[in-house]
mmCIF file of N, CA and C in Angstrom:
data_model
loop_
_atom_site.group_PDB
_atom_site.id
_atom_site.type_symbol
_atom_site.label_atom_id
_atom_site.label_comp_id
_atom_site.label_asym_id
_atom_site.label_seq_id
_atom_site.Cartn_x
_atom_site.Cartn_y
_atom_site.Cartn_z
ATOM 1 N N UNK A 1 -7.952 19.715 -6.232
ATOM 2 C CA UNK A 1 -7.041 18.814 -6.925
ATOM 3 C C UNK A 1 -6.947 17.463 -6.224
ATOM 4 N N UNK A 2 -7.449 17.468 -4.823
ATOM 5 C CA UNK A 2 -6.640 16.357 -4.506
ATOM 6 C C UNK A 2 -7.953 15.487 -4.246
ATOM 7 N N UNK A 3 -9.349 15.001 -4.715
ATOM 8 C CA UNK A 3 -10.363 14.964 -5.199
ATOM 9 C C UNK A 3 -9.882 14.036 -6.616
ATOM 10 N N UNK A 4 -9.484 14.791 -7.677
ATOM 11 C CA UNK A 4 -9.108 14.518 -8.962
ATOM 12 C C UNK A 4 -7.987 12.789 -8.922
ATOM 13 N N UNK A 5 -7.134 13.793 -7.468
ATOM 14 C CA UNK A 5 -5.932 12.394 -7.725
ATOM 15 C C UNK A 5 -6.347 11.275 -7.405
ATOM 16 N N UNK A 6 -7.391 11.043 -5.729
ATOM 17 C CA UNK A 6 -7.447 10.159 -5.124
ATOM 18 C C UNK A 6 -8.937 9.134 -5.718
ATOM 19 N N UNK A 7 -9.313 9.820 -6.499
ATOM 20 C CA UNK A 7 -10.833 9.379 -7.327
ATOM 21 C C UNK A 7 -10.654 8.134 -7.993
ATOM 22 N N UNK A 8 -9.019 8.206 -8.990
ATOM 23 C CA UNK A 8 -8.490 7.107 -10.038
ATOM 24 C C UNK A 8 -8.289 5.873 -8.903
ATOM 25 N N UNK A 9 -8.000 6.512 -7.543
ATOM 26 C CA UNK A 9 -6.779 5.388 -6.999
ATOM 27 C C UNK A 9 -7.548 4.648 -6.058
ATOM 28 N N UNK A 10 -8.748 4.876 -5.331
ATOM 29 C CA UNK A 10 -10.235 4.529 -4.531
ATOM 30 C C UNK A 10 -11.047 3.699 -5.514
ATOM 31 N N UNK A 11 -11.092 4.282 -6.775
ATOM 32 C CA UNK A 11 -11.786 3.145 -7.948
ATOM 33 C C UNK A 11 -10.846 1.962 -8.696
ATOM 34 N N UNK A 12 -9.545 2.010 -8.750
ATOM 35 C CA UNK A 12 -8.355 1.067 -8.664
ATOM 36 C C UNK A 12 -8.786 -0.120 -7.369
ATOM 37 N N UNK A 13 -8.831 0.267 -6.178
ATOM 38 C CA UNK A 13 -8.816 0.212 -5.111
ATOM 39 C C UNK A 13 -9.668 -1.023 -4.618
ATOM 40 N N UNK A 14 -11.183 -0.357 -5.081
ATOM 41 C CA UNK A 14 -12.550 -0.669 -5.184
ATOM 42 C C UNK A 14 -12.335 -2.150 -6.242
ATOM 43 N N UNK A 15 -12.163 -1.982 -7.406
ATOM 44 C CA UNK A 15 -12.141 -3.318 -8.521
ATOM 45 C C UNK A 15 -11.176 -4.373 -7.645
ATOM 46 N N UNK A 16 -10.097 -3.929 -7.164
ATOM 47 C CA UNK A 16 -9.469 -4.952 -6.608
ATOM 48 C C UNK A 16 -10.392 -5.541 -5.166
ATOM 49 N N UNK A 17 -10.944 -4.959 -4.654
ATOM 50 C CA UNK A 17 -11.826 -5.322 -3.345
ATOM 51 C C UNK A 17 -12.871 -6.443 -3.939
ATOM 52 N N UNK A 18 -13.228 -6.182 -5.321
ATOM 53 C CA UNK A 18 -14.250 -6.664 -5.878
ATOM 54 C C UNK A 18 -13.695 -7.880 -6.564
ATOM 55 N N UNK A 19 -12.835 -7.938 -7.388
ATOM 56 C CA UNK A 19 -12.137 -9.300 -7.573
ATOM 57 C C UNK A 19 -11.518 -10.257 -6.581
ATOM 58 N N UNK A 20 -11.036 -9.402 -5.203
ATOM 59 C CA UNK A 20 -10.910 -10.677 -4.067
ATOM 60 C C UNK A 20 -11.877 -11.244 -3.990
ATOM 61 N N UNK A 21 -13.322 -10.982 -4.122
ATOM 62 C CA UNK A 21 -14.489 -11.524 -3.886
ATOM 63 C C UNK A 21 -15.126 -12.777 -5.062
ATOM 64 N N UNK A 22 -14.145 -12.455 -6.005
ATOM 65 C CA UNK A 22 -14.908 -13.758 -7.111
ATOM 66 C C UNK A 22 -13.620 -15.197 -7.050
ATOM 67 N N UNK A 23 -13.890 -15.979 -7.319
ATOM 68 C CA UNK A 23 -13.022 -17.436 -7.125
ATOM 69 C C UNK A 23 -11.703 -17.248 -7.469
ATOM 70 N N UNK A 24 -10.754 -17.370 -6.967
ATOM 71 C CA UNK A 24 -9.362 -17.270 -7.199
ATOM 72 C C UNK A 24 -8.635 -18.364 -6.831
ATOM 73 N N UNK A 25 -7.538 -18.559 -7.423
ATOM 74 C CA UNK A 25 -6.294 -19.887 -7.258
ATOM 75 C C UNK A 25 -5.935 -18.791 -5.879
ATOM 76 N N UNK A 26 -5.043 -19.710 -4.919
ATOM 77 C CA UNK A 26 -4.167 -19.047 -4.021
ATOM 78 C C UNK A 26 -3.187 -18.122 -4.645
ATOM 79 N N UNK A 27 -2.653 -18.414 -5.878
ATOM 80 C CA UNK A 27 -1.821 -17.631 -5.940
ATOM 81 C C UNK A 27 -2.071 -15.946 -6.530
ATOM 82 N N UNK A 28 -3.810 -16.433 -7.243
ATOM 83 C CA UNK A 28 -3.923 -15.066 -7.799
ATOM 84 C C UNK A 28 -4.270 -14.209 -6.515
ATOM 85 N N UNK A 29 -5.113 -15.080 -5.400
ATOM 86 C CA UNK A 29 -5.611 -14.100 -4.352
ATOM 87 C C UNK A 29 -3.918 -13.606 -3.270
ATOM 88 N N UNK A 30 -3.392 -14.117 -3.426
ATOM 89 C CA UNK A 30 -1.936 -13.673 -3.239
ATOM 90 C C UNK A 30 -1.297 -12.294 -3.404
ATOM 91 N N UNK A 31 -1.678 -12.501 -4.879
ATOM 92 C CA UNK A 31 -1.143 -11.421 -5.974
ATOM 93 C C UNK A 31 -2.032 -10.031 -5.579
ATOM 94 N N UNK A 32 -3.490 -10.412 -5.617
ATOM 95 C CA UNK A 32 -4.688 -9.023 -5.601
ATOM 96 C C UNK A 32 -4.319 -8.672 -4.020
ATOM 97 N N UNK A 33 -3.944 -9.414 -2.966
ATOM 98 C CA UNK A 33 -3.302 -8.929 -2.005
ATOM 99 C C UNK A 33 -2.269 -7.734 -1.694
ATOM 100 N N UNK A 34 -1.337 -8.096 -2.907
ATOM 101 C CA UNK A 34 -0.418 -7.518 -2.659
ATOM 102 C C UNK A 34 -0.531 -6.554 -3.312
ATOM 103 N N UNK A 35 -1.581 -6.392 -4.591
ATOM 104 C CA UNK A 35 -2.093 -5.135 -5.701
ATOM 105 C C UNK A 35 -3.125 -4.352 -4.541
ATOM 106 N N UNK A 36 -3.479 -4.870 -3.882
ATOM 107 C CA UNK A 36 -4.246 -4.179 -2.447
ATOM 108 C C UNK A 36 -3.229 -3.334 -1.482
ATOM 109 N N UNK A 37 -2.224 -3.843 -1.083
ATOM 110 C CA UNK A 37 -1.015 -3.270 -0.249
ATOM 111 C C UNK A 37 -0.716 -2.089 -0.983
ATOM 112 N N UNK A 38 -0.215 -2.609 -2.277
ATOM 113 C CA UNK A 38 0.085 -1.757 -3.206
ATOM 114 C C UNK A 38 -0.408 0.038 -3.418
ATOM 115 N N UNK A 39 -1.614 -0.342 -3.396
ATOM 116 C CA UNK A 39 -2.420 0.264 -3.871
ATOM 117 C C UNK A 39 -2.936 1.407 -2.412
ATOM 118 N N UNK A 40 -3.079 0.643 -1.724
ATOM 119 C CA UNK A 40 -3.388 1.535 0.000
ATOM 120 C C UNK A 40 -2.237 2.313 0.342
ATOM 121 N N UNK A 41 -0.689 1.859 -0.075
ATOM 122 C CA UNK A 41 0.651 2.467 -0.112
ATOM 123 C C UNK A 41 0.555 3.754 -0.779
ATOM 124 N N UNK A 42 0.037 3.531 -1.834
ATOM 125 C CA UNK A 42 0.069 4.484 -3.035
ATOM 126 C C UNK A 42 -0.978 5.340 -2.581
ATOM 127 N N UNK A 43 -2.010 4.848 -1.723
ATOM 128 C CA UNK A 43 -3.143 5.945 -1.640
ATOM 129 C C UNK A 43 -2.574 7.299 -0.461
ATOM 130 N N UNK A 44 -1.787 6.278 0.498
ATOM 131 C CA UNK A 44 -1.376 7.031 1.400
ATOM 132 C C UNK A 44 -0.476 7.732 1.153
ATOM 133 N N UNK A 45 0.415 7.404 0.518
ATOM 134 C CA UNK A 45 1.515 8.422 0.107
ATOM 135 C C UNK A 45 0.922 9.753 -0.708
ATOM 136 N N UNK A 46 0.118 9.558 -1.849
ATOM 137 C CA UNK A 46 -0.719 10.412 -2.250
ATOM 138 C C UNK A 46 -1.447 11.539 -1.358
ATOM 139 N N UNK A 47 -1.971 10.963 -0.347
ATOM 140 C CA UNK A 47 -2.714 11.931 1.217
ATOM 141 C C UNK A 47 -1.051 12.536 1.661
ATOM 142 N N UNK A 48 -0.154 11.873 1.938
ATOM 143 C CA UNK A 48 0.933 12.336 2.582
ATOM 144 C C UNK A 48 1.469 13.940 1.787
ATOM 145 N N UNK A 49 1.675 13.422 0.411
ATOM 146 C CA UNK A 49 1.913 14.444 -0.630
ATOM 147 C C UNK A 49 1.271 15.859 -0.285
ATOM 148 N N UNK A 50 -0.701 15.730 -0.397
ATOM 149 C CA UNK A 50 -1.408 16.427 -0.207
ATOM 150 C C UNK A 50 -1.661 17.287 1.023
ATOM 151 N N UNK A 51 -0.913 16.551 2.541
ATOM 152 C CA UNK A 51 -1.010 16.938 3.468
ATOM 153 C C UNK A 51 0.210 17.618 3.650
ATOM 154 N N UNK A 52 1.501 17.132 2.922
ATOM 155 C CA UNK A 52 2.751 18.149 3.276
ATOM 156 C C UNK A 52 2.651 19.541 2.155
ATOM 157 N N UNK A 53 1.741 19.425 1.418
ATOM 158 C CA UNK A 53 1.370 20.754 0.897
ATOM 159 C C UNK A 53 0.981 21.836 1.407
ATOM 160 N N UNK A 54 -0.334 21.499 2.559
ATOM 161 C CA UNK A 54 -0.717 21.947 3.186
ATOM 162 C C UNK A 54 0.032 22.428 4.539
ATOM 163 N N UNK A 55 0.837 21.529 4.958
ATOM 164 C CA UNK A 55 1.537 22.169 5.864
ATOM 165 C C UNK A 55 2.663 23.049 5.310
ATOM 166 N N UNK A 56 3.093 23.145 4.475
ATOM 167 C CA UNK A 56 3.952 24.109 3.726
ATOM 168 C C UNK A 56 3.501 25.490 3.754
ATOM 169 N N UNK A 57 1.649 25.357 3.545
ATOM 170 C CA UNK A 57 1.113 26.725 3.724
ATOM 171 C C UNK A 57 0.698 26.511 4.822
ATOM 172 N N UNK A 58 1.043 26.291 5.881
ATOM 173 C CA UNK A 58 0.713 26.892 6.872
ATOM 174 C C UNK A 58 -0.758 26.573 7.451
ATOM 175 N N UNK A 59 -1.473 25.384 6.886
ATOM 176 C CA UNK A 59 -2.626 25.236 7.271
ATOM 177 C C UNK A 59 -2.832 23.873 7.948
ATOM 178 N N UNK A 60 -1.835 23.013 8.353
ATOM 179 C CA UNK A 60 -2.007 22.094 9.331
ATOM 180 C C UNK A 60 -0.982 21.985 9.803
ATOM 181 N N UNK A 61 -1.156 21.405 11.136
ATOM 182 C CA UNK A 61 -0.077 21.123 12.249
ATOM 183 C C UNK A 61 0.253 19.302 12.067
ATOM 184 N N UNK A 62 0.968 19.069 12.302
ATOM 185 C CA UNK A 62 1.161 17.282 12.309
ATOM 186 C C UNK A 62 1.726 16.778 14.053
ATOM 187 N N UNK A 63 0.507 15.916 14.087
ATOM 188 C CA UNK A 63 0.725 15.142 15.223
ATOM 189 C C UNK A 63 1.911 13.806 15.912
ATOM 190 N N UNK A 64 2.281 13.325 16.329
ATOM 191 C CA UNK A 64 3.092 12.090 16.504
ATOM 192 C C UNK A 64 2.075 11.186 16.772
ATOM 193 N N UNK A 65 1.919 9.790 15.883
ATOM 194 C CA UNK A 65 0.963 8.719 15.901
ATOM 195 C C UNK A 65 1.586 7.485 15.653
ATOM 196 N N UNK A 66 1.318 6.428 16.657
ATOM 197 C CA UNK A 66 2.078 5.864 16.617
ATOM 198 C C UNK A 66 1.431 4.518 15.640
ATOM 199 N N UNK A 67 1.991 3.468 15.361
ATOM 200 C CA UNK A 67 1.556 2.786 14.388
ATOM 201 C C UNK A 67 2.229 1.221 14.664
ATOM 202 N N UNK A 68 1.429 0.035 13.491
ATOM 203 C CA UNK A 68 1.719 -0.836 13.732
ATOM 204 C C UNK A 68 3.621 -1.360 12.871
ATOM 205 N N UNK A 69 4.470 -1.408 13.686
ATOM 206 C CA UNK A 69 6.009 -1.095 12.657
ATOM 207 C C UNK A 69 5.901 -2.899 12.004
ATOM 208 N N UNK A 70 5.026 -3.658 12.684
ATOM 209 C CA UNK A 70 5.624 -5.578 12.483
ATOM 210 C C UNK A 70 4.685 -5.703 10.859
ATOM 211 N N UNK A 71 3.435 -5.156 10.967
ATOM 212 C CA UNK A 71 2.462 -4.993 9.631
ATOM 213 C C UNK A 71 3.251 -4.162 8.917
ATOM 214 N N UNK A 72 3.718 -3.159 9.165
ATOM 215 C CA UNK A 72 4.237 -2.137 7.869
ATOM 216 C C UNK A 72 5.254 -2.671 7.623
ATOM 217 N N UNK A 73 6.334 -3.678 8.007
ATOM 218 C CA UNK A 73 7.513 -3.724 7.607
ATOM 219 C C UNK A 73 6.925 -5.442 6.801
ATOM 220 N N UNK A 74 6.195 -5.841 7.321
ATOM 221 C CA UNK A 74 5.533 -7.015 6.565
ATOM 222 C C UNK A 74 4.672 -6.757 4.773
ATOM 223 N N UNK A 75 4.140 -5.242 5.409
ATOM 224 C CA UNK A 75 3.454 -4.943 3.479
ATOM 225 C C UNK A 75 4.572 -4.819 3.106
ATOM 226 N N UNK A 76 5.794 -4.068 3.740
ATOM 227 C CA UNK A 76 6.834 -3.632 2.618
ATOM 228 C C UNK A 76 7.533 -4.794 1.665
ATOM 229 N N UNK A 77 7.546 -5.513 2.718
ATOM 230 C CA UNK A 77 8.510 -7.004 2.353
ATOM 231 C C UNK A 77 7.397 -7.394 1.330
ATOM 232 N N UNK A 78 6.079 -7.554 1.297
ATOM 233 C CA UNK A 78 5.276 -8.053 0.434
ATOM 234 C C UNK A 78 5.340 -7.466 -0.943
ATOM 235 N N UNK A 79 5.426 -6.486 -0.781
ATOM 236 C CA UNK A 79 5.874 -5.817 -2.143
ATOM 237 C C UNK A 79 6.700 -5.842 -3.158
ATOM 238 N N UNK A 80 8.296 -6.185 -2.173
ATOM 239 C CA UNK A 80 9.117 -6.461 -3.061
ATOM 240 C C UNK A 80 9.719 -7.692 -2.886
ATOM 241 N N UNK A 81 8.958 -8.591 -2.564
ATOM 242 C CA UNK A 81 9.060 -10.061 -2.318
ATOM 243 C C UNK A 81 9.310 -10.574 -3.901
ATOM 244 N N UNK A 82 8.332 -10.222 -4.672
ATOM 245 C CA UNK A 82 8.335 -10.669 -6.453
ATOM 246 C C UNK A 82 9.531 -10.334 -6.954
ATOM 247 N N UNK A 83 9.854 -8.429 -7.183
ATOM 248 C CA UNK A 83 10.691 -8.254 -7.908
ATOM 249 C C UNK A 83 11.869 -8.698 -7.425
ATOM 250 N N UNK A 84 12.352 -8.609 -6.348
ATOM 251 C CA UNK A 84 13.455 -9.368 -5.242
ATOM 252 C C UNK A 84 13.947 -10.917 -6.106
ATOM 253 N N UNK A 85 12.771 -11.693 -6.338
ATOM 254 C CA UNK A 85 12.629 -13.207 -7.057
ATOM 255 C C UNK A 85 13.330 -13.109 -8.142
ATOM 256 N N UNK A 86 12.704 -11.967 -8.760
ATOM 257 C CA UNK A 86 13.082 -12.011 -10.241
ATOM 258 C C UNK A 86 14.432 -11.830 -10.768
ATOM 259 N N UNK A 87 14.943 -11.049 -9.995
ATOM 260 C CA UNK A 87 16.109 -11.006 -9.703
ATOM 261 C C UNK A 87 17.573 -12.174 -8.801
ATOM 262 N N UNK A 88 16.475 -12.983 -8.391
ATOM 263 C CA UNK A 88 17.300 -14.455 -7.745
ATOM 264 C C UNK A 88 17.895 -13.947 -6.279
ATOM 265 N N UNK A 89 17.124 -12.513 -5.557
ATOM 266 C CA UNK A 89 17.080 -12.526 -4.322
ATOM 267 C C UNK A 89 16.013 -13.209 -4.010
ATOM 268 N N UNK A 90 16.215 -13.207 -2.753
ATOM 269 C CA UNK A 90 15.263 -13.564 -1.431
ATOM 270 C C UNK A 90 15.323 -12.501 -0.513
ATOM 271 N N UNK A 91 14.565 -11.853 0.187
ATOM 272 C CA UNK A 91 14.282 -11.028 0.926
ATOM 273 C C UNK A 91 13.507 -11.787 2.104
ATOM 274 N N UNK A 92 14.569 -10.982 3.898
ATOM 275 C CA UNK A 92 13.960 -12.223 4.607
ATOM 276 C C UNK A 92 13.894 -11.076 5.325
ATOM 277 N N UNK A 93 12.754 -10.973 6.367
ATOM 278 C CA UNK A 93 12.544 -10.099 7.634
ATOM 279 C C UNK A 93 13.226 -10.733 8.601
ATOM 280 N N UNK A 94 14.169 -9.977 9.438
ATOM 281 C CA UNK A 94 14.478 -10.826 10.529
ATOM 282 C C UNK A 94 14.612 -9.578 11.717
ATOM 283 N N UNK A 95 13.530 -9.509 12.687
ATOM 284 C CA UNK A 95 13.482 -8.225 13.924
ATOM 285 C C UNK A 95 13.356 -9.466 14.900
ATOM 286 N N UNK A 96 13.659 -8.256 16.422
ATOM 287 C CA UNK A 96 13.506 -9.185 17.654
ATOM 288 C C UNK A 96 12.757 -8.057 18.464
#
């Protein structure tokens, strides 16, 4: 099954890799940026799904890994930077 899910979302994935590559305004390569974030979010959560299945049965252990928190809290903000707008927020990162 999990073959089936990640097939749609790698070829999603793929077209967007392939349209960063043809001429874009800043703002569209902006946008396929953030349909890229998007989309790698969605892939991972999908693996996450598939992997807490598996640990449910009993067939993997999960490690502690540590990660980049200044990039992940930067895709997040990228994400909902638009709908945030549309709405007449602003969304501001502010860490030390």
């Amino acid at each position: 099954m999990s073959h089936e899910i990640r097939t749609p979302m790698n070829a999603i994935l793929g077209m967007a890799d392939i349209l960063s590559e043809t001429e874009l305004t800043s703002d569209q390569r902006r946008y396929i940026e953030i349909f890229r974030n998007a989309g790698d979010n969605l892939l991972e959560l999908i693996n996450d799904i598939l992997d807490m299945s598996k640990v449910e049965a009993g067939q993997m252990a999960l490690d502690k890994t540590d990660f980049p928190l200044e990039k992940a809290l930067h895709e997040l903000l990228s994400l909902h930077t638009l709908r945030a707008a549309d709405k007449g927020l602003e969304l501001i990162l502010d860490y030390g």
